[in-house]
Coordinates of C-alpha atoms in Angstrom, one line a residue:
M1 CA -0.1 -0.1 0.1
S2 CA 1.6 3.3 -1.1
K3 CA 1.8 6.6 1.4
R4 CA -1.0 7.9 -0.4
I5 CA -3.2 5.5 0.0
G6 CA -2.6 4.8 3.7
A7 CA -2.6 8.6 4.3
G8 CA -6.0 9.2 2.7
T9 CA -7.6 6.0 4.3
G10 CA -6.6 7.2 7.2
L11 CA -8.7 10.6 7.0
V12 CA -11.6 8.5 5.7
A13 CA -11.5 6.9 9.2
V14 CA -11.1 9.7 11.1
S15 CA -14.2 11.5 9.0
C16 CA -16.4 8.5 10.3
G17 CA -14.8 9.0 14.1
I18 CA -15.9 12.2 14.0
G19 CA -19.3 11.3 13.1
I20 CA -19.2 8.5 16.2
V21 CA -18.4 11.3 18.3
V22 CA -21.0 13.7 17.0
R23 CA -23.9 11.2 17.1
H24 CA -23.1 10.7 21.0
G25 CA -23.4 14.8 21.3
D26 CA -19.5 15.0 22.8
L27 CA -19.1 17.8 20.6
S28 CA -22.5 19.8 20.6
T29 CA -21.2 22.8 22.6
F30 CA -18.0 23.4 20.5
D31 CA -20.2 23.1 17.3
V32 CA -23.2 25.6 18.7
D33 CA -20.4 28.2 20.1
L34 CA -18.7 27.8 16.9
L35 CA -21.4 28.0 14.7
L36 CA -23.0 31.2 16.0
A37 CA -19.5 32.6 15.8
L38 CA -19.2 31.9 11.8
S39 CA -22.8 32.7 10.7
V40 CA -23.8 35.8 9.2
A41 CA -27.6 35.8 9.2
R42 CA -28.1 38.4 11.8
R43 CA -25.1 40.5 12.0
G44 CA -23.0 39.8 8.5
P45 CA -23.2 42.8 5.9
Q46 CA -25.4 42.0 3.0
W47 CA -22.1 41.7 0.7
L48 CA -20.9 39.4 3.3
V49 CA -23.9 37.5 2.8
D50 CA -23.7 37.4 -0.8
A51 CA -20.2 36.6 -1.0
A52 CA -20.9 33.4 0.6
R53 CA -23.9 32.3 -1.0
F54 CA -22.2 32.9 -4.4
I55 CA -19.1 30.8 -3.2
S56 CA -21.3 28.1 -1.6
T57 CA -23.0 28.0 -4.9
L58 CA -19.3 26.9 -6.4
G59 CA -20.0 23.5 -4.0
D60 CA -23.4 22.9 -5.3
V61 CA -24.2 19.3 -7.1
G62 CA -25.1 21.3 -10.8
I63 CA -21.7 23.2 -10.8
R64 CA -19.4 19.9 -9.6
G65 CA -21.3 17.6 -12.4
I66 CA -19.9 20.4 -14.9
G67 CA -16.7 20.4 -13.0
I68 CA -15.9 16.6 -13.0
T69 CA -17.6 16.4 -16.7
L70 CA -14.8 19.2 -17.7
V71 CA -12.0 17.2 -16.2
F72 CA -12.4 13.8 -17.7
A73 CA -13.5 15.7 -21.4
T74 CA -9.8 17.4 -20.4
L75 CA -7.6 14.4 -19.5
V76 CA -9.3 12.3 -22.6
W77 CA -8.5 15.2 -24.9
W78 CA -4.9 14.7 -23.4
R79 CA -5.5 11.4 -24.5
R80 CA -5.0 10.4 -20.3
W81 CA -7.6 8.0 -21.0
R82 CA -6.9 6.0 -17.7
S83 CA -6.4 9.1 -15.7
G84 CA -10.0 10.1 -16.8
V85 CA -11.3 6.5 -15.8
L86 CA -9.8 6.8 -12.7
Y87 CA -11.1 10.2 -11.8
L88 CA -14.7 9.4 -12.8
V89 CA -14.6 6.1 -10.3
T90 CA -13.0 7.9 -7.2
V91 CA -15.3 10.9 -7.2
T92 CA -18.4 8.9 -7.7
L93 CA -17.0 6.5 -4.8
S94 CA -16.6 9.1 -2.7
I95 CA -19.7 11.3 -3.6
T96 CA -21.7 8.0 -3.2
G97 CA -19.8 7.1 0.1
H98 CA -20.7 10.3 2.0
T99 CA -24.3 10.3 0.5
M100 CA -24.6 6.9 2.3
A101 CA -23.0 8.6 5.5
K102 CA -25.5 11.2 5.4
I103 CA -28.3 8.3 5.9
I104 CA -26.1 6.3 8.4
W105 CA -25.8 9.5 10.6
A106 CA -29.1 11.2 10.3
R107 CA -27.7 14.2 11.6
P108 CA -30.5 16.9 11.6
R109 CA -29.3 20.7 9.7
P110 CA -28.6 23.0 12.8
H111 CA -31.9 25.6 13.6
L112 CA -30.1 27.8 15.6
V113 CA -30.1 30.9 13.0
P114 CA -32.2 31.8 10.1
W115 CA -30.8 29.8 7.0
L116 CA -29.4 31.9 3.9
D117 CA -29.8 28.4 1.8
N118 CA -32.0 26.1 1.4
P119 CA -30.7 22.6 1.8
R120 CA -32.9 19.6 0.8
D121 CA -31.2 16.5 2.9
L122 CA -29.1 16.0 6.2
S123 CA -26.4 17.6 7.6
F124 CA -23.3 15.2 8.4
P125 CA -21.0 15.0 6.6
S126 CA -20.9 18.2 4.2
G127 CA -21.8 17.3 0.7
H128 CA -20.2 21.0 -0.7
A129 CA -17.3 20.2 1.7
A130 CA -16.4 16.7 0.8
G131 CA -17.6 16.9 -2.9
S132 CA -15.3 20.2 -3.7
M133 CA -12.6 18.7 -2.2
V134 CA -12.4 15.4 -3.8
V135 CA -13.4 17.2 -7.4
L136 CA -10.9 19.9 -7.1
L137 CA -8.1 17.8 -5.4
L138 CA -7.8 14.9 -7.1
A139 CA -8.2 17.1 -10.2
A140 CA -5.0 19.4 -9.4
M141 CA -2.9 16.4 -8.6
L142 CA -3.7 14.6 -11.8
F143 CA -3.0 17.7 -13.6
D144 CA 0.0 19.5 -12.0
R145 CA -0.2 18.3 -8.0
W146 CA 2.8 21.0 -7.5
R147 CA 0.7 24.1 -8.9
L148 CA -2.3 23.3 -8.2
T149 CA -3.0 21.4 -5.2
P150 CA -2.6 24.3 -2.9
L151 CA -5.2 26.5 -4.8
A152 CA -7.7 23.4 -5.0
V153 CA -7.8 23.2 -1.2
A154 CA -7.9 27.0 -0.5
L155 CA -10.9 26.6 -2.5
S156 CA -12.3 24.0 -1.0
L157 CA -12.1 25.4 2.4
V158 CA -13.4 28.6 1.4
I159 CA -16.5 26.8 -0.2
G160 CA -17.1 24.4 3.1
F161 CA -16.3 27.6 5.6
T162 CA -19.4 29.3 3.8
R163 CA -22.2 26.3 4.9
P164 CA -22.0 27.7 8.5
M165 CA -21.9 31.3 7.5
L166 CA -25.2 30.6 5.8
G167 CA -26.6 28.6 8.9
V168 CA -27.3 25.0 7.5
H169 CA -24.1 23.0 8.1
W170 CA -22.8 22.4 11.7
P171 CA -19.1 22.9 12.0
T172 CA -18.1 19.5 12.3
D173 CA -20.0 18.7 9.3
V174 CA -17.8 20.5 7.3
L175 CA -14.5 19.0 8.9
A176 CA -15.8 15.8 8.4
G177 CA -16.3 16.7 4.8
W178 CA -13.4 18.2 4.0
L179 CA -11.4 15.0 5.4
W180 CA -13.4 12.7 3.4
G181 CA -13.2 14.3 0.4
A182 CA -9.3 15.0 0.6
G183 CA -9.1 10.9 1.7
F184 CA -10.8 9.9 -1.4
A185 CA -8.4 12.1 -3.6
L186 CA -5.4 10.9 -1.9
I187 CA -6.9 7.1 -2.5
G188 CA -7.0 7.9 -6.2
A189 CA -3.8 9.7 -6.6
G190 CA -2.2 6.8 -4.8
V191 CA -3.9 4.2 -7.4
A192 CA -2.5 6.4 -10.1
Q193 CA 0.9 6.8 -8.9
S194 CA 0.6 2.8 -8.5
M195 CA -0.3 2.8 -11.9
G196 CA 2.6 5.2 -13.0
I197 CA -0.1 7.8 -14.4
L198 CA 0.1 10.3 -11.4
D199 CA 2.9 12.2 -13.3
A200 CA 1.8 11.2 -17.2
P201 CA 3.1 14.3 -19.8
H202 CA -0.1 16.5 -20.1
T203 CA 1.2 17.1 -23.9
I204 CA -1.3 15.8 -26.9
K205 CA 0.9 14.1 -29.5
I206 CA 0.0 14.9 -33.4
S207 CA 1.0 12.6 -36.1
A208 CA 3.2 14.3 -38.7
G209 CA 1.7 14.2 -42.0
P210 CA 3.5 12.4 -44.9
S211 CA 6.3 14.7 -45.9
G212 CA 7.5 15.5 -49.6

């Protein structure tokens, strides 16, 4: 097992561990205090509310779907078929897993402050945090891990932070989501490394026409 796969598995396990802890209510005080501190519903200026709403939409299911399609299409265009298939499989497993985790943990949404968004499912883990992390981070590592990874992580963190700001997620939902998504991204990168495609060149080979 590569170090990336081991680290990714560990992050997913920690995410599940947080679920066990919150299921027993051991972090309720922490969640309440931090949610009230982060929420912009009652005291945030309107520009901050608008900014949080906009950034949060970047983690919506539809936007994620567009992103996944663009990443896959780009990898195929670069003739990196195996990378594209690996990306689709890893992202699908991650999203399916965190969707099932919501059902298993069945954690209700917070109702401490007015909601500034309209979520339709359960709370733990945050789909915005988990989905954006795996979609962006794995794409970054497959494209250009040294340059794009910091940007992918930063954007995923910002998207996650907007969820308690909008009052629709407990902070531990978001933390567990980040860990879940990052874990699957590392697992995918580890598999890519074992297949010899993590650092594959990005150039497109164009056959030369007949000379003369």
